[in-house]
Short mmCIF file of N, CA and C in Angstrom, two decimals:
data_model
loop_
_atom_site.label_atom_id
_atom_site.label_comp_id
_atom_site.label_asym_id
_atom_site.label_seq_id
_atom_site.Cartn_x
_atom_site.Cartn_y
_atom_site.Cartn_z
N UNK A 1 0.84 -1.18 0.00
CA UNK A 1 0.00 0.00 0.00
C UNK A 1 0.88 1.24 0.00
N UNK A 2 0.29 2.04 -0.94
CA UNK A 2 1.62 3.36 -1.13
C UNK A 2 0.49 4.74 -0.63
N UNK A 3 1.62 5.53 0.00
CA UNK A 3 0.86 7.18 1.05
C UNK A 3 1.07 7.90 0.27
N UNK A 4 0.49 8.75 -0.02
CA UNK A 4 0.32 10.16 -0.86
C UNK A 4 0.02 11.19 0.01
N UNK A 5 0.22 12.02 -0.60
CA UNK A 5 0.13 13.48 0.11
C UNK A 5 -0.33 14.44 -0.99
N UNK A 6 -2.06 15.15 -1.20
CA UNK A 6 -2.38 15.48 -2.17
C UNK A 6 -2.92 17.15 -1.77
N UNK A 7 -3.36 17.97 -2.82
CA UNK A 7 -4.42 18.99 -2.86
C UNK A 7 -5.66 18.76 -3.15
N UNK A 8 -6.79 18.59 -2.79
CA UNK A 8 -7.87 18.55 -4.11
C UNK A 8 -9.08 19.28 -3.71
N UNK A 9 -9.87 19.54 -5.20
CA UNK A 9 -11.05 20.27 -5.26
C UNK A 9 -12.61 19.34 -4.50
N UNK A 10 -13.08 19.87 -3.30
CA UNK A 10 -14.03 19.90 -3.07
C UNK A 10 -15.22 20.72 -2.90
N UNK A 11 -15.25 21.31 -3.84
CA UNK A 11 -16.41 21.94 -4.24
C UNK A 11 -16.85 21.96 -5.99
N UNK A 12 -17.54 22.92 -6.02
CA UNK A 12 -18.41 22.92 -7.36
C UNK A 12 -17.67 22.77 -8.25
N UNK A 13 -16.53 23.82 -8.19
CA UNK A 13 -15.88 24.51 -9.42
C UNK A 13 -14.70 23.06 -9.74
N UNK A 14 -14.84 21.92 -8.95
CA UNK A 14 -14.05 20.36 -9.64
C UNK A 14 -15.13 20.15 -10.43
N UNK A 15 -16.09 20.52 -10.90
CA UNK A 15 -16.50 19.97 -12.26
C UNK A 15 -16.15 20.42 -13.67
N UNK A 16 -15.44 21.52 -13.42
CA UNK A 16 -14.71 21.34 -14.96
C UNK A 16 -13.48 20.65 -15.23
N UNK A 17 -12.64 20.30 -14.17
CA UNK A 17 -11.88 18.96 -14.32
C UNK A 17 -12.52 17.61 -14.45
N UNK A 18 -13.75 17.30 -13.76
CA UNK A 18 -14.77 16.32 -14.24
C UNK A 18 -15.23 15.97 -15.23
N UNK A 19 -15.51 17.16 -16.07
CA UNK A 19 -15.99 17.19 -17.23
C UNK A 19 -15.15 16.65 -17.95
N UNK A 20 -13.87 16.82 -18.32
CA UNK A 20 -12.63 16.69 -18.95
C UNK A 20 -12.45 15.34 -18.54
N UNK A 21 -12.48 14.87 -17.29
CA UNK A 21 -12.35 13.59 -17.32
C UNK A 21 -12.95 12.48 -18.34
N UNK A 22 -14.57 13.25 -18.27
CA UNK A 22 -15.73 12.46 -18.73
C UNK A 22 -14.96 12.22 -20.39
N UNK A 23 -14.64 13.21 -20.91
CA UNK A 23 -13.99 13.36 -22.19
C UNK A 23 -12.97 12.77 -22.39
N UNK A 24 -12.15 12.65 -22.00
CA UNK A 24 -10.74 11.69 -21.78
C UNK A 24 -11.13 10.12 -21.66
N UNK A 25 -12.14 9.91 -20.97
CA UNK A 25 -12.20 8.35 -20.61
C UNK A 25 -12.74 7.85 -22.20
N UNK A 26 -13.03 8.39 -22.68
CA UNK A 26 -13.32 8.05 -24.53
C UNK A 26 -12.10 7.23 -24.58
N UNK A 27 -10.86 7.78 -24.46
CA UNK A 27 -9.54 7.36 -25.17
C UNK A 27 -9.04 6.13 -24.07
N UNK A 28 -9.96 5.58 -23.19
CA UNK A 28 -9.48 4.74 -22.70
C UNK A 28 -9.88 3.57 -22.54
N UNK A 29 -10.05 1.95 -22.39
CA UNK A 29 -10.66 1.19 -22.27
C UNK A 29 -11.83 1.01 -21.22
N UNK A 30 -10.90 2.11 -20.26
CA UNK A 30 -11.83 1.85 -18.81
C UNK A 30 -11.62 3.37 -17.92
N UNK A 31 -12.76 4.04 -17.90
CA UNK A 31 -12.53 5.20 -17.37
C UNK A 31 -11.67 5.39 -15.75
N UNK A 32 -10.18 5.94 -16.24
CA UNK A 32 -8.91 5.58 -15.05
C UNK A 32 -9.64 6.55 -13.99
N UNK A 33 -9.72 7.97 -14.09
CA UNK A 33 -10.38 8.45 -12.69
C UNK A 33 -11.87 8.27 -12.00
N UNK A 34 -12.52 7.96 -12.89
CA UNK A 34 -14.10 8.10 -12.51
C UNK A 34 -13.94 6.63 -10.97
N UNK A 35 -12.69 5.86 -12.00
CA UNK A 35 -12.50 4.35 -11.16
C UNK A 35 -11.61 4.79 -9.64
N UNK A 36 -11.07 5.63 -9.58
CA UNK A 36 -10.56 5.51 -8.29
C UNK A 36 -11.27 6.44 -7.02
N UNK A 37 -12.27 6.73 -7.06
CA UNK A 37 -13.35 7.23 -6.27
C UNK A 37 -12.77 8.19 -5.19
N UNK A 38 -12.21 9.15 -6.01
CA UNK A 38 -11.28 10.73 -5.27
C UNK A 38 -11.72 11.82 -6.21
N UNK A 39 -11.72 12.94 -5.53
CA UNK A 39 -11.88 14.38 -6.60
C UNK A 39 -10.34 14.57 -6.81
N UNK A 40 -10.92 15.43 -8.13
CA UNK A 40 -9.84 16.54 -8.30
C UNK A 40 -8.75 16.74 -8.07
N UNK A 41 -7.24 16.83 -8.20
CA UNK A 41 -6.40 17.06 -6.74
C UNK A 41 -4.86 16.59 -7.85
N UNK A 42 -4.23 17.18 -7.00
CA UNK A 42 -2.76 17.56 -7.44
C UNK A 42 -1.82 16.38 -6.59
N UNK A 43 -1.17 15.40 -6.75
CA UNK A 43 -0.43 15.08 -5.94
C UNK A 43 0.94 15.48 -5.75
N UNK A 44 1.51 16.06 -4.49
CA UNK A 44 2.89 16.25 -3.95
C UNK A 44 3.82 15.30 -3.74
N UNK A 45 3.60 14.41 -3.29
CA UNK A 45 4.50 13.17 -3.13
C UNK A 45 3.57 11.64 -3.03
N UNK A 46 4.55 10.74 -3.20
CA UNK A 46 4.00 9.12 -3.42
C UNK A 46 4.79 8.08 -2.73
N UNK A 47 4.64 7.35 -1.46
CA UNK A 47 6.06 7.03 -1.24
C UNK A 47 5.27 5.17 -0.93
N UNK A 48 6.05 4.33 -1.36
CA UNK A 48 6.11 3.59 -1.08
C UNK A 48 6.61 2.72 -0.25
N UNK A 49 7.96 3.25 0.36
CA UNK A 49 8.87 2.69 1.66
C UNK A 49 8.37 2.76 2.82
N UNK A 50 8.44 1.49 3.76
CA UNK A 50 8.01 2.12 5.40
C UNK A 50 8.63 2.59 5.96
N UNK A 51 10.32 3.37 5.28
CA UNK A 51 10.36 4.46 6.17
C UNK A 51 9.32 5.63 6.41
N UNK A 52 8.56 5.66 5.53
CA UNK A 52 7.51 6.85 5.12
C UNK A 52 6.19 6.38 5.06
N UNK A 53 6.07 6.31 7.20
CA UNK A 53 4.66 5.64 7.32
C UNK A 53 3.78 7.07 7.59
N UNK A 54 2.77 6.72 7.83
CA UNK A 54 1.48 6.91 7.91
C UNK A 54 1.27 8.45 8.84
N UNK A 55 2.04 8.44 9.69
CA UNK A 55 2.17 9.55 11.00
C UNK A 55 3.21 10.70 10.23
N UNK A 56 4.22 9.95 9.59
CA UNK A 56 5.49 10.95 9.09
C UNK A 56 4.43 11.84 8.05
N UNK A 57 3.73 10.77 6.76
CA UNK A 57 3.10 11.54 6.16
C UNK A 57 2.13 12.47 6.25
N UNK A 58 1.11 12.33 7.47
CA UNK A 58 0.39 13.18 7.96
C UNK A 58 1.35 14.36 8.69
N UNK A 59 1.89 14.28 9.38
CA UNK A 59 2.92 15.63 10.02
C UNK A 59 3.11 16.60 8.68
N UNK A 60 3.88 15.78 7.75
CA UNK A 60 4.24 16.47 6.74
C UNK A 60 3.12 17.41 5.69
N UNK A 61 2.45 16.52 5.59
CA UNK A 61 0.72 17.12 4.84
C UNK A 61 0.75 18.08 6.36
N UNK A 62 0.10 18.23 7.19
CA UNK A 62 0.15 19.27 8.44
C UNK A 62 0.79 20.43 8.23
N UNK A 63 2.31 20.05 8.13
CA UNK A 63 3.38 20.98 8.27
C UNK A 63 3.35 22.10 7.10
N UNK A 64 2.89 21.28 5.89
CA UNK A 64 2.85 21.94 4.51
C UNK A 64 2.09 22.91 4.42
N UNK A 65 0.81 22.45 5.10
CA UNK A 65 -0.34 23.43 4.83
C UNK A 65 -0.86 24.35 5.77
N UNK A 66 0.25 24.42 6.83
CA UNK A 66 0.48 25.25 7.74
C UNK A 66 0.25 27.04 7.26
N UNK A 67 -0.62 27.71 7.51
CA UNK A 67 -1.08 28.61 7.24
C UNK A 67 -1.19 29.36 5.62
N UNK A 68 -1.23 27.89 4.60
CA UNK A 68 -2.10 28.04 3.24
C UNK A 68 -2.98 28.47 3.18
N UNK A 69 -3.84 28.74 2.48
CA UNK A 69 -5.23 29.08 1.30
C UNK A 69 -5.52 28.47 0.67
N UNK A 70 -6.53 28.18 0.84
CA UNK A 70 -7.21 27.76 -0.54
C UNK A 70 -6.76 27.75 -1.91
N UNK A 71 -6.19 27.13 -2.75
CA UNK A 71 -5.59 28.06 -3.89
C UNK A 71 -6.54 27.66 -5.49
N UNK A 72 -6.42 28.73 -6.06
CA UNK A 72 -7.31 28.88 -7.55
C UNK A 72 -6.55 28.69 -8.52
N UNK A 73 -6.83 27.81 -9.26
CA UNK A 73 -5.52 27.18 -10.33
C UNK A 73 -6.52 27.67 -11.38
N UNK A 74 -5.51 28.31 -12.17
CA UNK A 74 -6.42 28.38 -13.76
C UNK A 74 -5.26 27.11 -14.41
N UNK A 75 -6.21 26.84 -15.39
CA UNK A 75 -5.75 25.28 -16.48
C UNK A 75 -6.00 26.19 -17.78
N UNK A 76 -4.93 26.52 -18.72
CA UNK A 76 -5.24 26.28 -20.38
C UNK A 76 -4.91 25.38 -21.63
N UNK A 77 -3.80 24.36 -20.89
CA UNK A 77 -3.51 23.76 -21.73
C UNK A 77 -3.79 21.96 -21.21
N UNK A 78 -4.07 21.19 -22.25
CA UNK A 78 -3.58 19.69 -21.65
C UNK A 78 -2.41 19.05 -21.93
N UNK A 79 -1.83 18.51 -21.34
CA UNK A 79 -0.80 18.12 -21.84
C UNK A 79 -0.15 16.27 -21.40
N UNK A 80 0.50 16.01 -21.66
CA UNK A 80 0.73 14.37 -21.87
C UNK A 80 2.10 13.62 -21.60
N UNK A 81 2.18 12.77 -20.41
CA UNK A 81 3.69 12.27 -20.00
C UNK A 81 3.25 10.88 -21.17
N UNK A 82 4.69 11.10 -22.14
CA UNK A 82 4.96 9.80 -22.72
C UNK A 82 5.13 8.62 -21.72
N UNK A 83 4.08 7.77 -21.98
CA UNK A 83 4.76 6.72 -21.73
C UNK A 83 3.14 5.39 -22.01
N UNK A 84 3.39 4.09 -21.69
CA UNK A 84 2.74 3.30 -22.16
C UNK A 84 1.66 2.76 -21.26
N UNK A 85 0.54 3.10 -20.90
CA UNK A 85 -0.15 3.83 -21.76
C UNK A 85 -0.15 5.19 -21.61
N UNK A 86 -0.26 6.05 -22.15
CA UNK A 86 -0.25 7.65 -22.58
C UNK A 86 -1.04 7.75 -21.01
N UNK A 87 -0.40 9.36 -20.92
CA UNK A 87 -1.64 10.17 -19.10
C UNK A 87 -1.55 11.31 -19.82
N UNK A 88 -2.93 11.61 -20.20
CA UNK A 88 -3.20 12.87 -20.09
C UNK A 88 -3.22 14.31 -18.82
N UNK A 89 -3.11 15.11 -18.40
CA UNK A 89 -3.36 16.24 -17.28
C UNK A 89 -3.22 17.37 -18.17
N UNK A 90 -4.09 18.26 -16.89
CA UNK A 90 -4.22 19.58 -17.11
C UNK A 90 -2.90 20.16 -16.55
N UNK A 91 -2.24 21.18 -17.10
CA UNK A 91 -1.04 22.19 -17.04
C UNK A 91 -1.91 23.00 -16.15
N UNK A 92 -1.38 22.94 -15.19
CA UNK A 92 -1.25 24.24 -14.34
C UNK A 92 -0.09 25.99 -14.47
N UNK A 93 -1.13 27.00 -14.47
CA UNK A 93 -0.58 28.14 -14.42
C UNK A 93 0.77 28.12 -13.40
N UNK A 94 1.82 28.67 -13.73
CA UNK A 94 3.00 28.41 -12.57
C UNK A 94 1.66 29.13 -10.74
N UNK A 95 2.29 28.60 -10.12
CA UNK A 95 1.83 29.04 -9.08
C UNK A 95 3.25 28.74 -8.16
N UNK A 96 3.15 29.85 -7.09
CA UNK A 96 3.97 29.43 -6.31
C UNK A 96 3.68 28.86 -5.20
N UNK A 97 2.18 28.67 -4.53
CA UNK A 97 2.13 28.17 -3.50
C UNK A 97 2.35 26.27 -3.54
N UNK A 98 2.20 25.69 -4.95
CA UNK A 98 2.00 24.67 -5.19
C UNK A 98 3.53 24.42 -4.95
N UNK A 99 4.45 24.93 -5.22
CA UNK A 99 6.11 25.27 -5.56
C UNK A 99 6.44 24.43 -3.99
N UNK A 100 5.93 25.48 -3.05
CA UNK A 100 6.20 26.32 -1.53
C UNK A 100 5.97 24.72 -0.79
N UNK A 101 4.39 24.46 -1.02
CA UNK A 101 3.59 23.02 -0.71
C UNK A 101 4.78 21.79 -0.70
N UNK A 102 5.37 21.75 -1.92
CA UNK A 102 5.93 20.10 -2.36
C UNK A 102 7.61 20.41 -1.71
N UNK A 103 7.83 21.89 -1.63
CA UNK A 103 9.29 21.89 -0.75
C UNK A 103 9.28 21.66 0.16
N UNK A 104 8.14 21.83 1.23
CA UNK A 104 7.62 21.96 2.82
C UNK A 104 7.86 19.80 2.80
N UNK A 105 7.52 19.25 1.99
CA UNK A 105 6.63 17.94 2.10
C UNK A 105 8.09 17.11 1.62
N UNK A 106 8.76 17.60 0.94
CA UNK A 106 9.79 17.58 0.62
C UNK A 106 11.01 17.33 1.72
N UNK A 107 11.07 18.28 2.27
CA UNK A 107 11.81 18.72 3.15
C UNK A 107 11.57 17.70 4.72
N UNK A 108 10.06 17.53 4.61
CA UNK A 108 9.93 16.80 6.42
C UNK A 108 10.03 15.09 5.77
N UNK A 109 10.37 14.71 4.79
CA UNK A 109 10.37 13.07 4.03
C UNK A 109 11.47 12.83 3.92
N UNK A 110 12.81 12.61 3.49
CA UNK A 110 13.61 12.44 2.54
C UNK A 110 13.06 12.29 1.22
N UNK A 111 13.46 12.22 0.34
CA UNK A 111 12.55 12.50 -1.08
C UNK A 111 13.23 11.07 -1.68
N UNK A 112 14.21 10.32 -1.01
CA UNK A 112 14.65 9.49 -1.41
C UNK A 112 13.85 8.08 -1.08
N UNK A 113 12.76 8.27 -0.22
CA UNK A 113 11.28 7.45 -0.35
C UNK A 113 10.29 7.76 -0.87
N UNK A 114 10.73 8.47 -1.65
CA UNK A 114 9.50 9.18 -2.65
C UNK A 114 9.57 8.43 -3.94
N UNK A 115 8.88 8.12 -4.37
CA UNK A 115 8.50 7.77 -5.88
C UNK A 115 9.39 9.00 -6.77
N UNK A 116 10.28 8.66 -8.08
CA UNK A 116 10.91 9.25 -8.51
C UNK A 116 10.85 10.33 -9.21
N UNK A 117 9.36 10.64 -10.22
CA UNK A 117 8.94 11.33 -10.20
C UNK A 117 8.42 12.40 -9.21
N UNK A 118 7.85 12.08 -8.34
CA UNK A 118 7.51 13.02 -7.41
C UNK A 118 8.56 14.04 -6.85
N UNK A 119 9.83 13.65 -6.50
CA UNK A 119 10.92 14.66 -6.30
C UNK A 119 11.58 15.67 -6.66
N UNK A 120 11.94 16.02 -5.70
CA UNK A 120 12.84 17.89 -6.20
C UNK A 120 13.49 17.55 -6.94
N UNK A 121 12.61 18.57 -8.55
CA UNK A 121 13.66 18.46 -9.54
C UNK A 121 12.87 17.87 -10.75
N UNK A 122 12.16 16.55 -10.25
CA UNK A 122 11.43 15.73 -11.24
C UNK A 122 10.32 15.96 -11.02
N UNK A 123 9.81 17.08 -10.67
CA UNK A 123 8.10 16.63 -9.66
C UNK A 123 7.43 18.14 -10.62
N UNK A 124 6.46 17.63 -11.61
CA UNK A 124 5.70 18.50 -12.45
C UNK A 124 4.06 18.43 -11.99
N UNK A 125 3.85 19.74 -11.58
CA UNK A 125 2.97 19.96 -11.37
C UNK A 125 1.67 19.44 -12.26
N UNK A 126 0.48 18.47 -12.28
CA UNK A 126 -0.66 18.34 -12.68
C UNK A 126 -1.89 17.62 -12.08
N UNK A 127 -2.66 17.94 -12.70
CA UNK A 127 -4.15 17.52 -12.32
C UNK A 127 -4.27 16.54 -13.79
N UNK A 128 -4.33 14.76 -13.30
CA UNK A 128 -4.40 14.30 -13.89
C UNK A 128 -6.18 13.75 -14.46
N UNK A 129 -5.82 13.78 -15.92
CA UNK A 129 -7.12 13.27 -16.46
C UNK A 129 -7.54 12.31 -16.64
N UNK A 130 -6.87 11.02 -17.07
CA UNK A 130 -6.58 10.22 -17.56
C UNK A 130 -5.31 9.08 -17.98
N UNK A 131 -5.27 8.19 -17.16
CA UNK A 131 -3.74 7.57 -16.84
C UNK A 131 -3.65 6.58 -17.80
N UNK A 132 -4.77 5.85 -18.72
CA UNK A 132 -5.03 4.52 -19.75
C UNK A 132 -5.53 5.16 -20.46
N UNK A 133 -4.93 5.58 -21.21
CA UNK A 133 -4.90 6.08 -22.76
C UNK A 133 -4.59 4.53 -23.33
N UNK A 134 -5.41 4.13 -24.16
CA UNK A 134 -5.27 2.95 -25.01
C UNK A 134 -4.75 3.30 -26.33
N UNK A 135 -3.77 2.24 -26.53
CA UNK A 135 -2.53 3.03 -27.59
C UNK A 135 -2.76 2.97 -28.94
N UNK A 136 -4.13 2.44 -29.35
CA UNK A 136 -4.84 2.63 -30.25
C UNK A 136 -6.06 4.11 -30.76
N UNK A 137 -6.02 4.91 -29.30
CA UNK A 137 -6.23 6.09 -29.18
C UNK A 137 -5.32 6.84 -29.07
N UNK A 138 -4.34 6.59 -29.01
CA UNK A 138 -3.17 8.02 -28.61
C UNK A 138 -3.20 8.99 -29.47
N UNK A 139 -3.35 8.93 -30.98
CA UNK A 139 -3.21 10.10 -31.84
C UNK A 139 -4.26 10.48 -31.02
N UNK A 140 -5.87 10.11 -31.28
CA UNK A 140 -6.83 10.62 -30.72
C UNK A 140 -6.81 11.93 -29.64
N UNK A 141 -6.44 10.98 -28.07
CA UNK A 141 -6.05 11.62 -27.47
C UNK A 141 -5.17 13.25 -27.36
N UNK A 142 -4.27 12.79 -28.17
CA UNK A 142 -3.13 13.66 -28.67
C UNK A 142 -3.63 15.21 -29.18
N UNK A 143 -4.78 14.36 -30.25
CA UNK A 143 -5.45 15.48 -30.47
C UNK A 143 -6.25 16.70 -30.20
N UNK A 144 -6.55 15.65 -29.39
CA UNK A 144 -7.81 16.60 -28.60
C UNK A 144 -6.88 17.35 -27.54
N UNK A 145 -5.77 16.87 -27.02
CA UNK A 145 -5.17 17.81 -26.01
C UNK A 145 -4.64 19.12 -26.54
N UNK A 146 -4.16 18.93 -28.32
CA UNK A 146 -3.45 20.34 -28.82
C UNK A 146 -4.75 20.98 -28.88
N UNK A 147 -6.12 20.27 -29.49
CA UNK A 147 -7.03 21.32 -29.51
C UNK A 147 -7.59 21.74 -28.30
N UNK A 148 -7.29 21.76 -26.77
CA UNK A 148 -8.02 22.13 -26.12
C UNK A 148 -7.77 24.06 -25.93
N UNK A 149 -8.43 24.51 -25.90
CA UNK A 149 -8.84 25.79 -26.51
C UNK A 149 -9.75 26.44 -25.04
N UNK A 150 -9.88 26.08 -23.98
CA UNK A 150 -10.40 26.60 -22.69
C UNK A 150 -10.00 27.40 -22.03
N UNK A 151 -10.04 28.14 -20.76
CA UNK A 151 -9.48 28.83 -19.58
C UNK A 151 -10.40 28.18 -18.79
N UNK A 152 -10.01 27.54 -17.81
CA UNK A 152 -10.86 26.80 -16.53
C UNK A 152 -10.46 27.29 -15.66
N UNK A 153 -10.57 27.45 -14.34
CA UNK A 153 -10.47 27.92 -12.65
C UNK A 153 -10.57 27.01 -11.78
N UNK A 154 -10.26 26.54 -10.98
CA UNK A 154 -10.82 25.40 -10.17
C UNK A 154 -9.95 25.72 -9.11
N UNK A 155 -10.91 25.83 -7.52
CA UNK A 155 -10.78 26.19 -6.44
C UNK A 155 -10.27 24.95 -5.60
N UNK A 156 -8.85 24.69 -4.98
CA UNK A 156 -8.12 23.68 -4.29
C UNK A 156 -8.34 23.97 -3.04
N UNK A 157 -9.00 23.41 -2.02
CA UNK A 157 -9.43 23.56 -0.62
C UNK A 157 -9.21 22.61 0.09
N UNK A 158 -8.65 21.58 0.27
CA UNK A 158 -8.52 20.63 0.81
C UNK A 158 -7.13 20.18 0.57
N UNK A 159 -6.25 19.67 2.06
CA UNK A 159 -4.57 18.90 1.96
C UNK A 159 -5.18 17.49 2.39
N UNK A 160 -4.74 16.38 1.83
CA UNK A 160 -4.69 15.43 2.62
C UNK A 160 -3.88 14.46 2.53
N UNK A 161 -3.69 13.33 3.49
CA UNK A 161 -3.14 12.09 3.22
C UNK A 161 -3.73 10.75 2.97
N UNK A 162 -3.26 10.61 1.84
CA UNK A 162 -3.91 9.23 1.98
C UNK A 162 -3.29 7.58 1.28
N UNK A 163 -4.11 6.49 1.46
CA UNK A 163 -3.22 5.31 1.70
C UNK A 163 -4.63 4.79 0.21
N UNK A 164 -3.54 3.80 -0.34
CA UNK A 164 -3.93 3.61 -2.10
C UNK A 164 -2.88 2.26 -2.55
N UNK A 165 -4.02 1.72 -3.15
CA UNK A 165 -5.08 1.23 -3.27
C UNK A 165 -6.32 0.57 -2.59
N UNK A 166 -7.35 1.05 -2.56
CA UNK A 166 -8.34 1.69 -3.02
C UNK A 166 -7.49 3.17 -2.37
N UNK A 167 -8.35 4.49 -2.56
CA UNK A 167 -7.71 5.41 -1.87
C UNK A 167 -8.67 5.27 -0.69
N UNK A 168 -7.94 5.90 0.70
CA UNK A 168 -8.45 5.40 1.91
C UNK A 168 -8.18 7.28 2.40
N UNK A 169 -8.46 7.99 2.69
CA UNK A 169 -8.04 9.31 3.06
C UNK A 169 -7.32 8.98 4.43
N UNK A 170 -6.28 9.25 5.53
CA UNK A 170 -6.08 8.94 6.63
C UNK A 170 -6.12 10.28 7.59
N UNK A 171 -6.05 11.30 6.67
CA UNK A 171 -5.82 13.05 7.94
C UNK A 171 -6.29 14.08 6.63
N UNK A 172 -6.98 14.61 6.76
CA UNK A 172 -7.18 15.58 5.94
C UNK A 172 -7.84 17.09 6.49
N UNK A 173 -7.21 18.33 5.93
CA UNK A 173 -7.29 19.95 6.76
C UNK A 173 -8.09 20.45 5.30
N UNK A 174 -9.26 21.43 5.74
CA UNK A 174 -9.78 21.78 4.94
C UNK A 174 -9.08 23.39 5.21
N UNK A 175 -8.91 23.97 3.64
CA UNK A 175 -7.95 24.98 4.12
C UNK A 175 -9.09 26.01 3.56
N UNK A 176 -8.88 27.57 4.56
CA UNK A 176 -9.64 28.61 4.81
C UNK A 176 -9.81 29.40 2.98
N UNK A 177 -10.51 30.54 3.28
CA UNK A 177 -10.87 31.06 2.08
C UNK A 177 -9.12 31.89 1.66
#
């Protein structure tokens, strides 16, 4: 079982990442987010080692979001980590609190129990859409991400931790306006 440490949208304005989902799961055999029964949400770190149990990760989610905000991500582009099968996500506007978040989380972990991506250095900010892109859709996919042509907003109110597969939430701070 692997701990995460995430952002995500609980309120209204996660339905235009929803929506996008709904659209994305076209290109896949089996709709990847609708299936893992979580909103919205950015992940900071992924760790699979028991040096990086359950208490460390909650402190750290704590520590991070230690006098945050709420934060408002605008999305205009989609964009796509190669690999087999294709993941679509939404590009996030640079923000710095998201920056501030994954150094804090960073900093109370070693990053060297972190999943490799997730780390200082390798760790790209997104709100994923779609992780099974079926590789008989990829142009598809592909396509539709150069044409996406939107400005979306979506309000991030919530830090939490949690334990996956299934996702299980274990500590979660709902953060102020």
């Amino acid at each position: 079982m692997a701990l995460a440490i995430n952002i995500r949208s609980d309120n209204d304005s996660a339905g235009e990442i929803v929506r996008l989902w709904h659209q994305v799961a076209v290109f896949e055999a089996e709709p990847s987010m609708r299936a893992l029964g979580y909103r919205p949400h950015f992940t900071f770190a992924i760790y699979d080692s028991p040096a990086a149990h359950e208490q460390a990760a909650c402190d750290a989610m704590l520590a991070a979001s230690s006098g945050e905000r709420q934060l408002r991500i605008r999305f205009k582009r989609i964009r796509w980590f190669e690999a087999s099968p294709l993941v679509l996500w939404a590009e996030p506007e640079a923000n710095e609190s998201l920056a501030r978040i994954h150094g804090i989380i960073s900093a109370a972990i070693d990053p060297a129990h972190c999943r490799p991506h997730y780390r200082p250095g390798a760790w790209t900010p997104h709100c994923t859409l779609g992780t099974a892109i079926a590789d008989e859709r990829r142009d598809d996919a592909m396509d539709f991400a150069h044409a996406f042509d939107r400005n979306i907003e979506v309000l991030f109110d919530v830090v939490d931790c949690v334990a996956f597969p299934p996702v299980r939430i274990i500590a979660e701070r709902k953060l102020p306006l």
